[in-house]
Short mmCIF file of C-alpha atoms in Angstrom, two decimals:
data_model
loop_
_atom_site.label_atom_id
_atom_site.label_comp_id
_atom_site.label_asym_id
_atom_site.label_seq_id
_atom_site.Cartn_x
_atom_site.Cartn_y
_atom_site.Cartn_z
CA UNK A 1 60.62 124.24 89.07
CA UNK A 2 61.52 121.88 91.87
CA UNK A 3 64.91 121.38 93.48
CA UNK A 4 66.69 118.14 92.49
CA UNK A 5 66.82 115.35 95.03
CA UNK A 6 70.03 114.05 96.56
CA UNK A 7 69.94 111.00 94.28
CA UNK A 8 69.56 113.19 91.20
CA UNK A 9 72.46 115.39 92.28
CA UNK A 10 74.60 112.32 92.90
CA UNK A 11 73.77 110.98 89.43
CA UNK A 12 74.67 114.33 87.85
CA UNK A 13 77.97 114.43 89.76
CA UNK A 14 78.82 110.87 88.72
CA UNK A 15 78.07 111.61 85.06
CA UNK A 16 80.17 114.78 85.24
CA UNK A 17 83.09 112.84 86.72
CA UNK A 18 82.88 110.21 83.96
CA UNK A 19 82.75 112.81 81.18
CA UNK A 20 85.59 114.83 82.75
CA UNK A 21 87.79 111.74 83.06
CA UNK A 22 87.11 110.77 79.44
CA UNK A 23 88.03 114.26 78.22
CA UNK A 24 91.21 114.29 80.30
CA UNK A 25 92.28 111.01 78.71
CA UNK A 26 91.91 112.39 75.17
CA UNK A 27 94.96 113.77 73.41
CA UNK A 28 94.63 117.54 73.50
CA UNK A 29 94.24 119.28 70.17
CA UNK A 30 96.96 121.59 68.91
CA UNK A 31 96.49 125.03 70.40
CA UNK A 32 95.17 127.65 68.03
CA UNK A 33 97.56 130.56 67.75
CA UNK A 34 95.55 133.69 67.29
CA UNK A 35 96.75 136.59 65.23
CA UNK A 36 96.66 138.70 68.39
CA UNK A 37 99.31 136.50 69.99
CA UNK A 38 101.42 136.62 66.84
CA UNK A 39 101.25 140.40 66.67
CA UNK A 40 102.93 140.71 70.04
CA UNK A 41 105.91 138.68 68.77
CA UNK A 42 106.73 140.71 65.66
CA UNK A 43 110.21 142.18 65.47
CA UNK A 44 110.68 145.86 66.15
CA UNK A 45 113.02 147.08 63.44
CA UNK A 46 113.20 149.78 60.80
CA UNK A 47 111.14 147.81 58.28
CA UNK A 48 108.37 147.49 60.85
CA UNK A 49 108.56 151.20 61.57
CA UNK A 50 108.12 151.94 57.86
CA UNK A 51 105.09 149.65 57.71
CA UNK A 52 103.50 151.42 60.65
CA UNK A 53 104.27 154.79 59.11
CA UNK A 54 102.50 153.76 55.90
CA UNK A 55 99.27 152.85 57.62
CA UNK A 56 99.91 149.20 58.47
CA UNK A 57 99.82 147.96 62.00
CA UNK A 58 100.94 144.95 63.98
CA UNK A 59 97.48 143.34 63.99
CA UNK A 60 97.06 143.51 60.22
CA UNK A 61 100.61 142.25 59.62
CA UNK A 62 100.09 139.34 62.00
CA UNK A 63 97.25 138.03 59.86
CA UNK A 64 99.37 138.05 56.69
CA UNK A 65 101.57 135.08 55.72
CA UNK A 66 105.27 135.42 56.52
CA UNK A 67 107.56 136.64 53.77
#
């Protein structure tokens, strides 16, 4: 495999700049909130303590719909 020439590298850099600028101009999609992030925000109260004591955990509860 040969090394690319200076002209080829310049063409690649120009194409990368065009694609990067086009992506930056797009409206960003809504961030995906993972269940791992939600688990860190659950309340710590007695009901949660009971759930943990009965075998549940924060990660499993984070994937369930809110009550």
